[in-house]
């Protein structure tokens, strides 16, 4: 009865958790900001859904900051700037899918941030002499 992260969200969540755990091992002040509203009208903002999943993966709930208003990547960057400024982050890492990372980085840079980009996956089309549904899906995602 609850909203779950989409299929392509899991690599991002796992990569983020691994970066968080590495940060904690180095005794750093480690926070995660998850951004996303309820653009698909499922009843829960993406940020809340991702926060819940990150906690299940071992991230301390107090270390997950949320931005639950944004409805697209542009707003993710725009609204995240405010949350990051309030927190006073001295370094940020932007974790996203390879297919989405360049656009995200462009938007975050537009709003005056300089995050270190980290790709959580690398989806690639499969070579085939015949059309494949997988390749059509990748084209649609792009």
mmCIF file with all atom_site columns, C-alpha atoms in Angstrom:
data_model
loop_
_atom_site.group_PDB
_atom_site.id
_atom_site.type_symbol
_atom_site.label_atom_id
_atom_site.label_alt_id
_atom_site.label_comp_id
_atom_site.label_asym_id
_atom_site.label_entity_id
_atom_site.label_seq_id
_atom_site.pdbx_PDB_ins_code
_atom_site.Cartn_x
_atom_site.Cartn_y
_atom_site.Cartn_z
_atom_site.occupancy
_atom_site.B_iso_or_equiv
_atom_site.pdbx_formal_charge
_atom_site.auth_seq_id
_atom_site.auth_comp_id
_atom_site.auth_asym_id
_atom_site.auth_atom_id
_atom_site.pdbx_PDB_model_num
ATOM 1   C CA . UNK A 1 1   ? 0.000  0.000  0.000   1.00 0.00 ? 1   UNK A CA 1
ATOM 2   C CA . UNK A 1 2   ? 2.948  2.343  -0.305  1.00 0.00 ? 2   UNK A CA 1
ATOM 3   C CA . UNK A 1 3   ? 4.678  4.018  -3.219  1.00 0.00 ? 3   UNK A CA 1
ATOM 4   C CA . UNK A 1 4   ? 8.000  2.446  -4.140  1.00 0.00 ? 4   UNK A CA 1
ATOM 5   C CA . UNK A 1 5   ? 10.915 3.883  -6.098  1.00 0.00 ? 5   UNK A CA 1
ATOM 6   C CA . UNK A 1 6   ? 10.825 3.283  -9.835  1.00 0.00 ? 6   UNK A CA 1
ATOM 7   C CA . UNK A 1 7   ? 12.982 0.594  -11.412 1.00 0.00 ? 7   UNK A CA 1
ATOM 8   C CA . UNK A 1 8   ? 15.645 3.038  -12.607 1.00 0.00 ? 8   UNK A CA 1
ATOM 9   C CA . UNK A 1 9   ? 15.890 4.682  -9.170  1.00 0.00 ? 9   UNK A CA 1
ATOM 10  C CA . UNK A 1 10  ? 17.582 1.750  -7.455  1.00 0.00 ? 10  UNK A CA 1
ATOM 11  C CA . UNK A 1 11  ? 21.072 2.236  -8.938  1.00 0.00 ? 11  UNK A CA 1
ATOM 12  C CA . UNK A 1 12  ? 20.929 5.862  -7.748  1.00 0.00 ? 12  UNK A CA 1
ATOM 13  C CA . UNK A 1 13  ? 19.859 4.813  -4.265  1.00 0.00 ? 13  UNK A CA 1
ATOM 14  C CA . UNK A 1 14  ? 22.559 2.144  -4.001  1.00 0.00 ? 14  UNK A CA 1
ATOM 15  C CA . UNK A 1 15  ? 25.312 4.455  -5.299  1.00 0.00 ? 15  UNK A CA 1
ATOM 16  C CA . UNK A 1 16  ? 24.200 7.190  -2.917  1.00 0.00 ? 16  UNK A CA 1
ATOM 17  C CA . UNK A 1 17  ? 24.207 4.773  0.020   1.00 0.00 ? 17  UNK A CA 1
ATOM 18  C CA . UNK A 1 18  ? 27.713 3.590  -0.851  1.00 0.00 ? 18  UNK A CA 1
ATOM 19  C CA . UNK A 1 19  ? 29.000 7.178  -1.051  1.00 0.00 ? 19  UNK A CA 1
ATOM 20  C CA . UNK A 1 20  ? 27.301 7.946  2.269   1.00 0.00 ? 20  UNK A CA 1
ATOM 21  C CA . UNK A 1 21  ? 28.887 4.929  3.957   1.00 0.00 ? 21  UNK A CA 1
ATOM 22  C CA . UNK A 1 22  ? 32.333 5.894  2.640   1.00 0.00 ? 22  UNK A CA 1
ATOM 23  C CA . UNK A 1 23  ? 31.827 9.430  3.946   1.00 0.00 ? 23  UNK A CA 1
ATOM 24  C CA . UNK A 1 24  ? 30.790 8.144  7.376   1.00 0.00 ? 24  UNK A CA 1
ATOM 25  C CA . UNK A 1 25  ? 33.901 5.927  7.545   1.00 0.00 ? 25  UNK A CA 1
ATOM 26  C CA . UNK A 1 26  ? 36.034 9.032  7.053   1.00 0.00 ? 26  UNK A CA 1
ATOM 27  C CA . UNK A 1 27  ? 34.190 10.760 9.930   1.00 0.00 ? 27  UNK A CA 1
ATOM 28  C CA . UNK A 1 28  ? 32.788 13.411 7.614   1.00 0.00 ? 28  UNK A CA 1
ATOM 29  C CA . UNK A 1 29  ? 29.595 15.394 8.104   1.00 0.00 ? 29  UNK A CA 1
ATOM 30  C CA . UNK A 1 30  ? 27.538 13.397 5.626   1.00 0.00 ? 30  UNK A CA 1
ATOM 31  C CA . UNK A 1 31  ? 24.099 14.381 4.457   1.00 0.00 ? 31  UNK A CA 1
ATOM 32  C CA . UNK A 1 32  ? 22.009 13.272 1.518   1.00 0.00 ? 32  UNK A CA 1
ATOM 33  C CA . UNK A 1 33  ? 19.546 15.560 -0.209  1.00 0.00 ? 33  UNK A CA 1
ATOM 34  C CA . UNK A 1 34  ? 16.786 13.836 -2.126  1.00 0.00 ? 34  UNK A CA 1
ATOM 35  C CA . UNK A 1 35  ? 14.698 16.002 -4.367  1.00 0.00 ? 35  UNK A CA 1
ATOM 36  C CA . UNK A 1 36  ? 11.351 15.379 -6.017  1.00 0.00 ? 36  UNK A CA 1
ATOM 37  C CA . UNK A 1 37  ? 7.693  16.120 -5.606  1.00 0.00 ? 37  UNK A CA 1
ATOM 38  C CA . UNK A 1 38  ? 4.653  14.060 -6.520  1.00 0.00 ? 38  UNK A CA 1
ATOM 39  C CA . UNK A 1 39  ? 4.777  14.775 -10.258 1.00 0.00 ? 39  UNK A CA 1
ATOM 40  C CA . UNK A 1 40  ? 3.023  11.508 -11.119 1.00 0.00 ? 40  UNK A CA 1
ATOM 41  C CA . UNK A 1 41  ? 0.315  11.961 -8.495  1.00 0.00 ? 41  UNK A CA 1
ATOM 42  C CA . UNK A 1 42  ? 1.008  8.701  -6.647  1.00 0.00 ? 42  UNK A CA 1
ATOM 43  C CA . UNK A 1 43  ? 0.206  10.246 -3.287  1.00 0.00 ? 43  UNK A CA 1
ATOM 44  C CA . UNK A 1 44  ? 3.767  10.685 -1.983  1.00 0.00 ? 44  UNK A CA 1
ATOM 45  C CA . UNK A 1 45  ? 6.583  12.980 -3.076  1.00 0.00 ? 45  UNK A CA 1
ATOM 46  C CA . UNK A 1 46  ? 9.553  11.191 -4.634  1.00 0.00 ? 46  UNK A CA 1
ATOM 47  C CA . UNK A 1 47  ? 11.794 12.723 -1.962  1.00 0.00 ? 47  UNK A CA 1
ATOM 48  C CA . UNK A 1 48  ? 9.820  11.004 0.801   1.00 0.00 ? 48  UNK A CA 1
ATOM 49  C CA . UNK A 1 49  ? 9.787  7.680  -1.049  1.00 0.00 ? 49  UNK A CA 1
ATOM 50  C CA . UNK A 1 50  ? 13.550 7.852  -1.618  1.00 0.00 ? 50  UNK A CA 1
ATOM 51  C CA . UNK A 1 51  ? 14.195 8.916  1.974   1.00 0.00 ? 51  UNK A CA 1
ATOM 52  C CA . UNK A 1 52  ? 12.321 5.858  3.239   1.00 0.00 ? 52  UNK A CA 1
ATOM 53  C CA . UNK A 1 53  ? 14.313 3.577  0.925   1.00 0.00 ? 53  UNK A CA 1
ATOM 54  C CA . UNK A 1 54  ? 17.655 5.122  1.906   1.00 0.00 ? 54  UNK A CA 1
ATOM 55  C CA . UNK A 1 55  ? 16.828 4.532  5.573   1.00 0.00 ? 55  UNK A CA 1
ATOM 56  C CA . UNK A 1 56  ? 16.061 0.888  4.736   1.00 0.00 ? 56  UNK A CA 1
ATOM 57  C CA . UNK A 1 57  ? 19.503 0.695  3.125   1.00 0.00 ? 57  UNK A CA 1
ATOM 58  C CA . UNK A 1 58  ? 21.157 1.884  6.342   1.00 0.00 ? 58  UNK A CA 1
ATOM 59  C CA . UNK A 1 59  ? 21.304 5.672  6.053   1.00 0.00 ? 59  UNK A CA 1
ATOM 60  C CA . UNK A 1 60  ? 20.419 7.532  9.260   1.00 0.00 ? 60  UNK A CA 1
ATOM 61  C CA . UNK A 1 61  ? 17.090 9.311  8.798   1.00 0.00 ? 61  UNK A CA 1
ATOM 62  C CA . UNK A 1 62  ? 18.499 12.528 10.274  1.00 0.00 ? 62  UNK A CA 1
ATOM 63  C CA . UNK A 1 63  ? 21.138 12.520 7.534   1.00 0.00 ? 63  UNK A CA 1
ATOM 64  C CA . UNK A 1 64  ? 18.559 12.617 4.730   1.00 0.00 ? 64  UNK A CA 1
ATOM 65  C CA . UNK A 1 65  ? 17.395 16.097 3.788   1.00 0.00 ? 65  UNK A CA 1
ATOM 66  C CA . UNK A 1 66  ? 14.358 16.294 1.552   1.00 0.00 ? 66  UNK A CA 1
ATOM 67  C CA . UNK A 1 67  ? 13.072 18.744 -1.030  1.00 0.00 ? 67  UNK A CA 1
ATOM 68  C CA . UNK A 1 68  ? 9.508  17.552 -1.794  1.00 0.00 ? 68  UNK A CA 1
ATOM 69  C CA . UNK A 1 69  ? 8.207  20.336 -4.064  1.00 0.00 ? 69  UNK A CA 1
ATOM 70  C CA . UNK A 1 70  ? 10.048 20.032 -7.391  1.00 0.00 ? 70  UNK A CA 1
ATOM 71  C CA . UNK A 1 71  ? 8.224  18.542 -10.358 1.00 0.00 ? 71  UNK A CA 1
ATOM 72  C CA . UNK A 1 72  ? 11.097 18.289 -12.871 1.00 0.00 ? 72  UNK A CA 1
ATOM 73  C CA . UNK A 1 73  ? 14.877 18.380 -13.124 1.00 0.00 ? 73  UNK A CA 1
ATOM 74  C CA . UNK A 1 74  ? 14.972 22.174 -13.486 1.00 0.00 ? 74  UNK A CA 1
ATOM 75  C CA . UNK A 1 75  ? 13.051 22.577 -10.233 1.00 0.00 ? 75  UNK A CA 1
ATOM 76  C CA . UNK A 1 76  ? 15.174 19.863 -8.564  1.00 0.00 ? 76  UNK A CA 1
ATOM 77  C CA . UNK A 1 77  ? 18.184 22.103 -9.111  1.00 0.00 ? 77  UNK A CA 1
ATOM 78  C CA . UNK A 1 78  ? 16.379 25.351 -8.329  1.00 0.00 ? 78  UNK A CA 1
ATOM 79  C CA . UNK A 1 79  ? 14.854 24.177 -5.045  1.00 0.00 ? 79  UNK A CA 1
ATOM 80  C CA . UNK A 1 80  ? 17.879 22.122 -3.971  1.00 0.00 ? 80  UNK A CA 1
ATOM 81  C CA . UNK A 1 81  ? 20.005 25.275 -3.990  1.00 0.00 ? 81  UNK A CA 1
ATOM 82  C CA . UNK A 1 82  ? 17.941 26.664 -1.093  1.00 0.00 ? 82  UNK A CA 1
ATOM 83  C CA . UNK A 1 83  ? 18.171 23.476 0.983   1.00 0.00 ? 83  UNK A CA 1
ATOM 84  C CA . UNK A 1 84  ? 21.907 23.167 0.386   1.00 0.00 ? 84  UNK A CA 1
ATOM 85  C CA . UNK A 1 85  ? 22.449 26.824 1.304   1.00 0.00 ? 85  UNK A CA 1
ATOM 86  C CA . UNK A 1 86  ? 20.522 26.350 4.570   1.00 0.00 ? 86  UNK A CA 1
ATOM 87  C CA . UNK A 1 87  ? 22.602 23.299 5.397   1.00 0.00 ? 87  UNK A CA 1
ATOM 88  C CA . UNK A 1 88  ? 25.828 25.063 4.417   1.00 0.00 ? 88  UNK A CA 1
ATOM 89  C CA . UNK A 1 89  ? 27.280 22.247 2.364   1.00 0.00 ? 89  UNK A CA 1
ATOM 90  C CA . UNK A 1 90  ? 30.926 22.811 1.466   1.00 0.00 ? 90  UNK A CA 1
ATOM 91  C CA . UNK A 1 91  ? 30.937 20.017 -1.127  1.00 0.00 ? 91  UNK A CA 1
ATOM 92  C CA . UNK A 1 92  ? 28.128 18.430 -3.072  1.00 0.00 ? 92  UNK A CA 1
ATOM 93  C CA . UNK A 1 93  ? 27.950 15.301 -5.174  1.00 0.00 ? 93  UNK A CA 1
ATOM 94  C CA . UNK A 1 94  ? 25.228 14.885 -7.789  1.00 0.00 ? 94  UNK A CA 1
ATOM 95  C CA . UNK A 1 95  ? 24.226 11.238 -8.217  1.00 0.00 ? 95  UNK A CA 1
ATOM 96  C CA . UNK A 1 96  ? 22.052 10.403 -11.184 1.00 0.00 ? 96  UNK A CA 1
ATOM 97  C CA . UNK A 1 97  ? 21.727 8.018  -14.090 1.00 0.00 ? 97  UNK A CA 1
ATOM 98  C CA . UNK A 1 98  ? 24.253 8.456  -16.889 1.00 0.00 ? 98  UNK A CA 1
ATOM 99  C CA . UNK A 1 99  ? 21.414 9.212  -19.280 1.00 0.00 ? 99  UNK A CA 1
ATOM 100 C CA . UNK A 1 100 ? 20.254 12.059 -16.992 1.00 0.00 ? 100 UNK A CA 1
ATOM 101 C CA . UNK A 1 101 ? 23.501 13.342 -15.495 1.00 0.00 ? 101 UNK A CA 1
ATOM 102 C CA . UNK A 1 102 ? 24.610 15.838 -18.153 1.00 0.00 ? 102 UNK A CA 1
ATOM 103 C CA . UNK A 1 103 ? 21.273 17.684 -18.144 1.00 0.00 ? 103 UNK A CA 1
ATOM 104 C CA . UNK A 1 104 ? 21.114 17.659 -14.339 1.00 0.00 ? 104 UNK A CA 1
ATOM 105 C CA . UNK A 1 105 ? 24.644 19.021 -14.064 1.00 0.00 ? 105 UNK A CA 1
ATOM 106 C CA . UNK A 1 106 ? 23.810 21.792 -16.540 1.00 0.00 ? 106 UNK A CA 1
ATOM 107 C CA . UNK A 1 107 ? 20.793 22.862 -14.456 1.00 0.00 ? 107 UNK A CA 1
ATOM 108 C CA . UNK A 1 108 ? 22.624 22.727 -11.124 1.00 0.00 ? 108 UNK A CA 1
ATOM 109 C CA . UNK A 1 109 ? 25.445 24.803 -12.615 1.00 0.00 ? 109 UNK A CA 1
ATOM 110 C CA . UNK A 1 110 ? 22.887 27.312 -13.908 1.00 0.00 ? 110 UNK A CA 1
ATOM 111 C CA . UNK A 1 111 ? 21.719 27.844 -10.327 1.00 0.00 ? 111 UNK A CA 1
ATOM 112 C CA . UNK A 1 112 ? 25.252 28.519 -9.083  1.00 0.00 ? 112 UNK A CA 1
ATOM 113 C CA . UNK A 1 113 ? 26.207 25.101 -7.756  1.00 0.00 ? 113 UNK A CA 1
ATOM 114 C CA . UNK A 1 114 ? 29.234 23.067 -8.770  1.00 0.00 ? 114 UNK A CA 1
ATOM 115 C CA . UNK A 1 115 ? 28.490 19.488 -7.759  1.00 0.00 ? 115 UNK A CA 1
ATOM 116 C CA . UNK A 1 116 ? 30.795 16.584 -8.489  1.00 0.00 ? 116 UNK A CA 1
ATOM 117 C CA . UNK A 1 117 ? 28.884 14.378 -10.963 1.00 0.00 ? 117 UNK A CA 1
ATOM 118 C CA . UNK A 1 118 ? 28.617 10.656 -10.204 1.00 0.00 ? 118 UNK A CA 1
ATOM 119 C CA . UNK A 1 119 ? 26.776 8.306  -12.507 1.00 0.00 ? 119 UNK A CA 1
ATOM 120 C CA . UNK A 1 120 ? 24.893 5.512  -10.843 1.00 0.00 ? 120 UNK A CA 1
ATOM 121 C CA . UNK A 1 121 ? 24.502 3.411  -13.959 1.00 0.00 ? 121 UNK A CA 1
ATOM 122 C CA . UNK A 1 122 ? 25.433 3.289  -17.588 1.00 0.00 ? 122 UNK A CA 1
ATOM 123 C CA . UNK A 1 123 ? 22.561 2.107  -19.714 1.00 0.00 ? 123 UNK A CA 1
ATOM 124 C CA . UNK A 1 124 ? 23.657 1.165  -23.209 1.00 0.00 ? 124 UNK A CA 1
ATOM 125 C CA . UNK A 1 125 ? 21.751 -0.114 -26.183 1.00 0.00 ? 125 UNK A CA 1
ATOM 126 C CA . UNK A 1 126 ? 22.313 -3.731 -27.138 1.00 0.00 ? 126 UNK A CA 1
ATOM 127 C CA . UNK A 1 127 ? 23.609 -4.363 -30.651 1.00 0.00 ? 127 UNK A CA 1
ATOM 128 C CA . UNK A 1 128 ? 21.154 -6.453 -32.620 1.00 0.00 ? 128 UNK A CA 1
ATOM 129 C CA . UNK A 1 129 ? 20.253 -6.910 -36.283 1.00 0.00 ? 129 UNK A CA 1
ATOM 130 C CA . UNK A 1 130 ? 16.596 -6.965 -35.220 1.00 0.00 ? 130 UNK A CA 1
ATOM 131 C CA . UNK A 1 131 ? 14.665 -4.320 -33.294 1.00 0.00 ? 131 UNK A CA 1
ATOM 132 C CA . UNK A 1 132 ? 14.647 -4.929 -29.542 1.00 0.00 ? 132 UNK A CA 1
ATOM 133 C CA . UNK A 1 133 ? 12.116 -3.646 -27.023 1.00 0.00 ? 133 UNK A CA 1
ATOM 134 C CA . UNK A 1 134 ? 14.976 -2.858 -24.624 1.00 0.00 ? 134 UNK A CA 1
ATOM 135 C CA . UNK A 1 135 ? 16.557 -0.475 -27.138 1.00 0.00 ? 135 UNK A CA 1
ATOM 136 C CA . UNK A 1 136 ? 13.209 1.215  -27.788 1.00 0.00 ? 136 UNK A CA 1
ATOM 137 C CA . UNK A 1 137 ? 12.774 1.684  -24.040 1.00 0.00 ? 137 UNK A CA 1
ATOM 138 C CA . UNK A 1 138 ? 16.234 3.274  -23.751 1.00 0.00 ? 138 UNK A CA 1
ATOM 139 C CA . UNK A 1 139 ? 15.385 5.639  -26.586 1.00 0.00 ? 139 UNK A CA 1
ATOM 140 C CA . UNK A 1 140 ? 12.182 6.599  -24.797 1.00 0.00 ? 140 UNK A CA 1
ATOM 141 C CA . UNK A 1 141 ? 14.028 7.212  -21.525 1.00 0.00 ? 141 UNK A CA 1
ATOM 142 C CA . UNK A 1 142 ? 16.590 9.381  -23.291 1.00 0.00 ? 142 UNK A CA 1
#
